[in-house]
mmCIF file of C-alpha atoms in Angstrom:
data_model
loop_
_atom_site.group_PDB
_atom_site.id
_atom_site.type_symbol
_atom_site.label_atom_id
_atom_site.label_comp_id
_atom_site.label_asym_id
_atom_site.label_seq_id
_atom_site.Cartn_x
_atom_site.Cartn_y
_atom_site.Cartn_z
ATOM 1 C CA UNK B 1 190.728 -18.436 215.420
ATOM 2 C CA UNK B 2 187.648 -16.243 216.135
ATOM 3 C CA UNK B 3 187.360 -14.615 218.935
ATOM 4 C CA UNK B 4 184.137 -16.158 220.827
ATOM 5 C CA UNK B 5 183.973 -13.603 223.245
ATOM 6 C CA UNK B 6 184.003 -10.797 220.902
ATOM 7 C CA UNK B 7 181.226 -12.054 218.923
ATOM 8 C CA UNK B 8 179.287 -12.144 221.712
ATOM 9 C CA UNK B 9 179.975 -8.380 222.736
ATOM 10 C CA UNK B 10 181.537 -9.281 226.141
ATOM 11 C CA UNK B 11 184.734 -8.972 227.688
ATOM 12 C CA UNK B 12 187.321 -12.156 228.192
ATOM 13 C CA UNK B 13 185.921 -11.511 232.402
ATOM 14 C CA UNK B 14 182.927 -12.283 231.699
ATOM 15 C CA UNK B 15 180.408 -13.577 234.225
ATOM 16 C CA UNK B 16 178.629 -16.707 233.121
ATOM 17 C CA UNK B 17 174.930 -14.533 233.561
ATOM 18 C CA UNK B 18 176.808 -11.821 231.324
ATOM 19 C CA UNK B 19 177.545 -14.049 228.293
ATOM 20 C CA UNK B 20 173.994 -15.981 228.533
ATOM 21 C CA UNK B 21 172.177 -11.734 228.489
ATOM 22 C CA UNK B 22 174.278 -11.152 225.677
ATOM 23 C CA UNK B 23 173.655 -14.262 223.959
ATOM 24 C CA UNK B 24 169.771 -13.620 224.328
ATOM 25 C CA UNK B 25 170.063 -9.968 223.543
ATOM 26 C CA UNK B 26 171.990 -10.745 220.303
ATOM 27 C CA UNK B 27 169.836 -13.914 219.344
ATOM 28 C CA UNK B 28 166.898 -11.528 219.344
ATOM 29 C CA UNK B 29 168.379 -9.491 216.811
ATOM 30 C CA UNK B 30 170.578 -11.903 214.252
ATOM 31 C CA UNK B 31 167.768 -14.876 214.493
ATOM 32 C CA UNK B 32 166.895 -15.518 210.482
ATOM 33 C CA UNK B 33 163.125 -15.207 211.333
ATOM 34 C CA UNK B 34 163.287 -11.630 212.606
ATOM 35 C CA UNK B 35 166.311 -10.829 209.899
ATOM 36 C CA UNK B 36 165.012 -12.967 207.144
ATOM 37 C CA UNK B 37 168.351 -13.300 205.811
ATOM 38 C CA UNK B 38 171.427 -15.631 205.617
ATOM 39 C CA UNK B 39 171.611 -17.780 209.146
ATOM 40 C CA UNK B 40 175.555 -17.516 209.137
ATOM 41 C CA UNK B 41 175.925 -14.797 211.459
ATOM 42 C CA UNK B 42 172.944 -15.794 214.013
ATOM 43 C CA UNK B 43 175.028 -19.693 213.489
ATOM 44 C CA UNK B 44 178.381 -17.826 214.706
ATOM 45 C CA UNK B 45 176.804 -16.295 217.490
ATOM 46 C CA UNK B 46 175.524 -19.763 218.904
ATOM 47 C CA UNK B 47 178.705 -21.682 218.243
ATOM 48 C CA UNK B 48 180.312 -18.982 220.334
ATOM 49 C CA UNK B 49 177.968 -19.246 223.004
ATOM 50 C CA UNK B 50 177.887 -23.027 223.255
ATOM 51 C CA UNK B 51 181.720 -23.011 223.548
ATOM 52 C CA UNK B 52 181.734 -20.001 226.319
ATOM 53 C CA UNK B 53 178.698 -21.609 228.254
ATOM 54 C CA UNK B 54 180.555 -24.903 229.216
ATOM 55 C CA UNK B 55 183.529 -23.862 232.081
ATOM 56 C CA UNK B 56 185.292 -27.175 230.564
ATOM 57 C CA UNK B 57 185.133 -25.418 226.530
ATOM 58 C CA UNK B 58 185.438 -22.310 227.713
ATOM 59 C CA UNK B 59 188.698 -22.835 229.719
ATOM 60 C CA UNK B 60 190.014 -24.734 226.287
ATOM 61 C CA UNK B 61 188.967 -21.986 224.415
ATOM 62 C CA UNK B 62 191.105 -19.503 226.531
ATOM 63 C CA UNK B 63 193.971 -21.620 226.679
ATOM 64 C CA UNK B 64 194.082 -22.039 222.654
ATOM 65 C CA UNK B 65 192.575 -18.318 221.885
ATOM 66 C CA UNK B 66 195.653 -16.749 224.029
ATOM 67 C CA UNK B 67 198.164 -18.867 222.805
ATOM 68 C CA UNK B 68 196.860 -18.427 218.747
ATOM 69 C CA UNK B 69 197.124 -14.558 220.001
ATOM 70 C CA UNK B 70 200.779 -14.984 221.141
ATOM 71 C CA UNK B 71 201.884 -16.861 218.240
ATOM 72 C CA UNK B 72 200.441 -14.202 215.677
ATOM 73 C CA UNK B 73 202.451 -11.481 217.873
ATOM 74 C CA UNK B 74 205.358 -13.619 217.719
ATOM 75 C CA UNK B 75 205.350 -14.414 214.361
ATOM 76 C CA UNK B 76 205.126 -10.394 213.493
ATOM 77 C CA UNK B 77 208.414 -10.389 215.502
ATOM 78 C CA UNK B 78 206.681 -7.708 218.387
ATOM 79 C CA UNK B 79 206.282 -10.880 221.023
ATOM 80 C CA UNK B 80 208.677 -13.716 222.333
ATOM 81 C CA UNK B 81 206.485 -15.950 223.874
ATOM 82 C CA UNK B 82 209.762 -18.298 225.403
ATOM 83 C CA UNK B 83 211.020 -14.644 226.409
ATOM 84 C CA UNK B 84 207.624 -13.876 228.403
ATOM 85 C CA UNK B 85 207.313 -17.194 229.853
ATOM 86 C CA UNK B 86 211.143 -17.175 230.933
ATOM 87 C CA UNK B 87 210.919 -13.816 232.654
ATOM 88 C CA UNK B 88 207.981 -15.257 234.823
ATOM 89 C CA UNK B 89 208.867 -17.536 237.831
ATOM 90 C CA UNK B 90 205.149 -18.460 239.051
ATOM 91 C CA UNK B 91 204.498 -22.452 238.565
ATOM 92 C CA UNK B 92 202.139 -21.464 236.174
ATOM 93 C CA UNK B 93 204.611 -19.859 233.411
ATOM 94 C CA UNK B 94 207.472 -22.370 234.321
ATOM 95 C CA UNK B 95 205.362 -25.796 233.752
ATOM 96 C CA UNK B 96 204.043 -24.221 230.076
ATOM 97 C CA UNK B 97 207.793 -22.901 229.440
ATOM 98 C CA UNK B 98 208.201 -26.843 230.153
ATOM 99 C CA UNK B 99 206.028 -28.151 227.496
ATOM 100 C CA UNK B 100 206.597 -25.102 224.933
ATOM 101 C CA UNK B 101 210.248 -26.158 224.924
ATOM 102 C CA UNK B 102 209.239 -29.327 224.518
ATOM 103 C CA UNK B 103 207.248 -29.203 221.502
ATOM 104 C CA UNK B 104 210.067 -26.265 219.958
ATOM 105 C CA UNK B 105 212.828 -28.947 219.319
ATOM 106 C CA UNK B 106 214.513 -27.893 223.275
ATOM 107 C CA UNK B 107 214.009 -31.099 224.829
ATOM 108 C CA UNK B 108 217.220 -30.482 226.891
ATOM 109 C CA UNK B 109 216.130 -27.804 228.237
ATOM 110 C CA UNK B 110 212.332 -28.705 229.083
ATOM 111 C CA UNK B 111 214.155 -31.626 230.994
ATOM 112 C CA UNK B 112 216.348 -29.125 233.131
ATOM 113 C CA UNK B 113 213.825 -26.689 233.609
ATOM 114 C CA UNK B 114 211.476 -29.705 235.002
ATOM 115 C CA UNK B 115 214.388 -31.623 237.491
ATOM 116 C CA UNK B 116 214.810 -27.648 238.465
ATOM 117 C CA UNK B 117 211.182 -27.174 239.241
ATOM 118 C CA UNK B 118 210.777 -30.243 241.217
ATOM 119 C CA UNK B 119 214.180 -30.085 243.195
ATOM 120 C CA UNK B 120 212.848 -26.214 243.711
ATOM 121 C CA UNK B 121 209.359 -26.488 244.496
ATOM 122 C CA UNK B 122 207.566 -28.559 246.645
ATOM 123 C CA UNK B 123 204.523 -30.468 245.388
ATOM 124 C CA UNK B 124 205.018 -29.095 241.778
ATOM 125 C CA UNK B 125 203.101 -30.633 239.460
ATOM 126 C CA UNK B 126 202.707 -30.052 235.948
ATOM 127 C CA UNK B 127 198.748 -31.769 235.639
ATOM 128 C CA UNK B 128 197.727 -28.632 237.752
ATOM 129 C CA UNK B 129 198.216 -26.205 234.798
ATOM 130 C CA UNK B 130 197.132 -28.340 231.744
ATOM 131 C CA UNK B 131 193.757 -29.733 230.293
ATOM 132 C CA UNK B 132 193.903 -33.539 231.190
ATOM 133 C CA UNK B 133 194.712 -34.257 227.120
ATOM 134 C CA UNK B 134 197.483 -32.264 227.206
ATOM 135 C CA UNK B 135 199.151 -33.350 230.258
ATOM 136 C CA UNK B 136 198.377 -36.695 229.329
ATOM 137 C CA UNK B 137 199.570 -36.271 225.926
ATOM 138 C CA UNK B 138 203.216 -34.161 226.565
ATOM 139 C CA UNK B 139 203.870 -35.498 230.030
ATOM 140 C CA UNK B 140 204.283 -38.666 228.589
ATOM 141 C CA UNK B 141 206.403 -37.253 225.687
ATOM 142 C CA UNK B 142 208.395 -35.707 228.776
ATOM 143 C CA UNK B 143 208.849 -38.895 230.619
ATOM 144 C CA UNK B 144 210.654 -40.729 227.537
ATOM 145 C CA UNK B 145 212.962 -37.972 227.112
ATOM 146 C CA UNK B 146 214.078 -37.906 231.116
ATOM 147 C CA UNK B 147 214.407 -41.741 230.552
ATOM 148 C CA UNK B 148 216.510 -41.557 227.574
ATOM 149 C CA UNK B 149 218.884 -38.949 229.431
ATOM 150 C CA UNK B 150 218.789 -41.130 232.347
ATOM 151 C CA UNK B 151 216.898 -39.150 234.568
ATOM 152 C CA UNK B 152 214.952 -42.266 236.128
ATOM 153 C CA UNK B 153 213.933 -40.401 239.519
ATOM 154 C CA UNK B 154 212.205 -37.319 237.499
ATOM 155 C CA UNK B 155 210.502 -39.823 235.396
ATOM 156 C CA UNK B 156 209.249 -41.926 238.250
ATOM 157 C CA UNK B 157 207.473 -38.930 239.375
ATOM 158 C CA UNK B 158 205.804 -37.983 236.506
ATOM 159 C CA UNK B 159 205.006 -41.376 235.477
ATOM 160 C CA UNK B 160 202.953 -41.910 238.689
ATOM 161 C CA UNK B 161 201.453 -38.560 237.862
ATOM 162 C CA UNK B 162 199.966 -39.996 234.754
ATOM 163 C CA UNK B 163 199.225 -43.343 235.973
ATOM 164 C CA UNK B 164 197.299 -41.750 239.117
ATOM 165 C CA UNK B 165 195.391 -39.230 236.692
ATOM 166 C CA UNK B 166 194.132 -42.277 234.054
ATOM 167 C CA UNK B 167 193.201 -44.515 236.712
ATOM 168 C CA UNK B 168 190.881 -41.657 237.756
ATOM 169 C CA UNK B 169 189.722 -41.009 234.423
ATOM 170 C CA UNK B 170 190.474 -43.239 231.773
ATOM 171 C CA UNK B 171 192.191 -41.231 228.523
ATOM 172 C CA UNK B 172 194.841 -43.658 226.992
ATOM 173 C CA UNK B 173 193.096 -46.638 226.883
ATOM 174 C CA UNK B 174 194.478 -49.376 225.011
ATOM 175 C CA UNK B 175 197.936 -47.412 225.350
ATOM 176 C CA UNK B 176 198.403 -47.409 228.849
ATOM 177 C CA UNK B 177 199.955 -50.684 228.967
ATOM 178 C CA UNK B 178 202.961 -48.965 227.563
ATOM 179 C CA UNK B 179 202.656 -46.600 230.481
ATOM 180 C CA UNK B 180 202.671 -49.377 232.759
ATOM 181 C CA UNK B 181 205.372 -50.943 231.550
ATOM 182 C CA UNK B 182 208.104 -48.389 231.165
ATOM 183 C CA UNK B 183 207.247 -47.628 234.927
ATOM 184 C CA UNK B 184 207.862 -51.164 236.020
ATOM 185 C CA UNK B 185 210.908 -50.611 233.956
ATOM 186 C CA UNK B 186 212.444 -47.874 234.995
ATOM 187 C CA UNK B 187 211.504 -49.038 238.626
ATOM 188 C CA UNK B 188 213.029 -52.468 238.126
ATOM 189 C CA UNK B 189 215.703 -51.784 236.358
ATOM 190 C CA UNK B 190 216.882 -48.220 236.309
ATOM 191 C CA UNK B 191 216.730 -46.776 239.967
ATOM 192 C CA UNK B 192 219.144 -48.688 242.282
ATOM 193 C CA UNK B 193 222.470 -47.491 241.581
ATOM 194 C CA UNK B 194 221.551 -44.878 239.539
ATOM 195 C CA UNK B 195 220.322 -42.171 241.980
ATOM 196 C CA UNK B 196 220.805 -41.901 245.915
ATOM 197 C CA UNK B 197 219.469 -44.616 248.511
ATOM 198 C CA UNK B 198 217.261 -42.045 249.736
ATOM 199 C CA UNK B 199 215.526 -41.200 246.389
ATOM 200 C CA UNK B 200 215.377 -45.003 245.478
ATOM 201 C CA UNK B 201 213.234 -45.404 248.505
ATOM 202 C CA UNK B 202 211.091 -42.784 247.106
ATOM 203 C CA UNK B 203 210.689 -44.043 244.027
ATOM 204 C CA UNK B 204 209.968 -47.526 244.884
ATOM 205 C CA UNK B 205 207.750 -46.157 247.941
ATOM 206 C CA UNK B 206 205.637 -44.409 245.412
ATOM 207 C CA UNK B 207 205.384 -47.544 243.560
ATOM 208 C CA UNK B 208 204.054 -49.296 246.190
ATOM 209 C CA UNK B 209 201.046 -46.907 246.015
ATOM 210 C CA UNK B 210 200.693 -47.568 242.513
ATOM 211 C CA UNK B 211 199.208 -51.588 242.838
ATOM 212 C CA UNK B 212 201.555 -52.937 239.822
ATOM 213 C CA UNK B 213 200.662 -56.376 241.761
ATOM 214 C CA UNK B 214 201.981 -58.630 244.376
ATOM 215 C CA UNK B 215 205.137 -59.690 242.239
ATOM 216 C CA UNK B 216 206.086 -56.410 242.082
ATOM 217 C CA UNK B 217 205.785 -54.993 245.849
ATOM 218 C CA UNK B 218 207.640 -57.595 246.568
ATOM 219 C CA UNK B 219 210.491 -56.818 244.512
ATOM 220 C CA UNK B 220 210.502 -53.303 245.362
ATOM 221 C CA UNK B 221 209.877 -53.727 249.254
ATOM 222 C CA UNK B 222 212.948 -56.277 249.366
ATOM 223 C CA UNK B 223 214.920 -53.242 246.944
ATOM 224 C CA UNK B 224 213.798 -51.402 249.793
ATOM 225 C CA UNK B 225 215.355 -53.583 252.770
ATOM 226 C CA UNK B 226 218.526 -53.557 250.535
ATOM 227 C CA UNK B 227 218.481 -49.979 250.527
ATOM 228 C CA UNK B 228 218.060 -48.943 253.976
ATOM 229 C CA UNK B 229 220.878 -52.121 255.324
ATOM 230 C CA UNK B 230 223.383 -49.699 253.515
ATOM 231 C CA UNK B 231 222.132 -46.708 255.203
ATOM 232 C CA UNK B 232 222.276 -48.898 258.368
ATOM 233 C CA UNK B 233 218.966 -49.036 259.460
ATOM 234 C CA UNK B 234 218.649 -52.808 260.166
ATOM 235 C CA UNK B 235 215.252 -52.607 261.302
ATOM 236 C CA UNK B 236 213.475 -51.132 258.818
ATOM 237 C CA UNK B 237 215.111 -53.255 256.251
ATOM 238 C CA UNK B 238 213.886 -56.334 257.874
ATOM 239 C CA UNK B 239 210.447 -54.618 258.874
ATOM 240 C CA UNK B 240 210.691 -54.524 254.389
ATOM 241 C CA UNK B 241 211.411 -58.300 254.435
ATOM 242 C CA UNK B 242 208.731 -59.384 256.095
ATOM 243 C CA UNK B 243 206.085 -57.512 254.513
ATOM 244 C CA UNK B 244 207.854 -58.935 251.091
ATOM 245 C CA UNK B 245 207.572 -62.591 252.257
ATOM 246 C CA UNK B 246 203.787 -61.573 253.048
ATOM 247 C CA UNK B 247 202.913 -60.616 249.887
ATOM 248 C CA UNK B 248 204.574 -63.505 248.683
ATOM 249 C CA UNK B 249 202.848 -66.485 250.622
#
């Protein structure tokens, strides 16, 4: 991968008004009517531009550009990027570790390091540190793994992360059905029983944010009322029924 701000003459800090005065400074010199010779260089120098002018491209660019530079070094054998990543403990370094060990054949351990991160740290969530593809992309990969080693709860929250982040912006399209419907699911079918009363009502809280439809609040809100009679809260549970028989009328 070429480096885009090297062609350009700047440094990887560079100001947005740096990179255009270096773009102009160069064009004046590489353009083929001043040069009068092959157009490949002056071509270069604007594909490098366009991709450092847009914050969106350039933040790709970054991303891909340091991790191409990392995989070189580790390669070589002079740099461990699991090593670097596992020696940092900023949210940051810990969600990629998550998805690097996912896509390097340690799926047990990018599950751990993810139930770790969100019984650890409040509010973590992995879309912060990702382009929207590849959240999109690997968190689903993530959730079927934490469903297949039964770790519904985890999966409930990343599931509504995904569900919350195409509804705002529509990426999976004709596959988010599938999204849908291992929520339901794993909502349905995998939570009671399975972890405490007081993460169930979580779960099936957070669902109720979700609008999977009348049919299904009601199900979870009378899940709900079921869950907090064992905990012995009698009120609440029947404060649940009666919203349940609402939606159902």
């Amino acid at each position: 991968m070429k480096d885009c701000y090297k062609i350009l003459g700047v440094s990887h800090d560079a100001t947005a008004a740096e990179i255009r005065r270096a773009y102009r400074k160069k064009a004046k010199l590489l353009h083929p009517d001043i040069t009068h010779s092959d157009s490949s260089a002056f071509r270069e120098l604007t594909e490098a531009y366009e991709t450092l002018r847009d914050m969106k491209s350039r933040s790709l660019f970054d991303e891909s550009f340091s991790y191409s530079r990392m995989r070189r070094s580790e390669q070589k054998g002079s740099f461990d990027y699991r090593e670097w990543l596992l020696a940092r403990e900023d949210e940051e370094s810990r969600a990629k570790l998550i998805f690097f060990d996912l896509t390097h054949q340690r799926e047990d351990s990018s599950v751990a390091e993810f139930k770790r991160m969100n019984q650890e740290h409040g509010g973590f969530r992995l879309s912060r540190h990702f382009t929207r593809e590849d959240f999109m992309d690997y968190g689903f990969i993530l959730c079927e793994e934490l469903v297949l080693r039964r770790e519904y709860y985890d999966a409930v929250i990343l599931l509504e992360q995904i569900i919350r982040m195409e509804r705002s912006y529509s990426y999976f399209k004709l596959f988010f059905p599938e999204v849908l419907s291992i929520a339901r699911h794993v909502l349905r079918n995998n939570i009671e029983g399975q972890v405490s009363d007081e993460l169930a009502l979580d779960a099936w809280e957070r669902a109720l944010d979700l609008g999977f439809g009348k049919k299904d609040d009601s199900f979870f809100l009378l899940k709900m009322a079921d869950a907090y009679e064992r905990m012995g809260d009698s009120k609440t549970a029947g404060i649940c029924r009666d919203e349940a028989s609402k939606i159902s009328v």
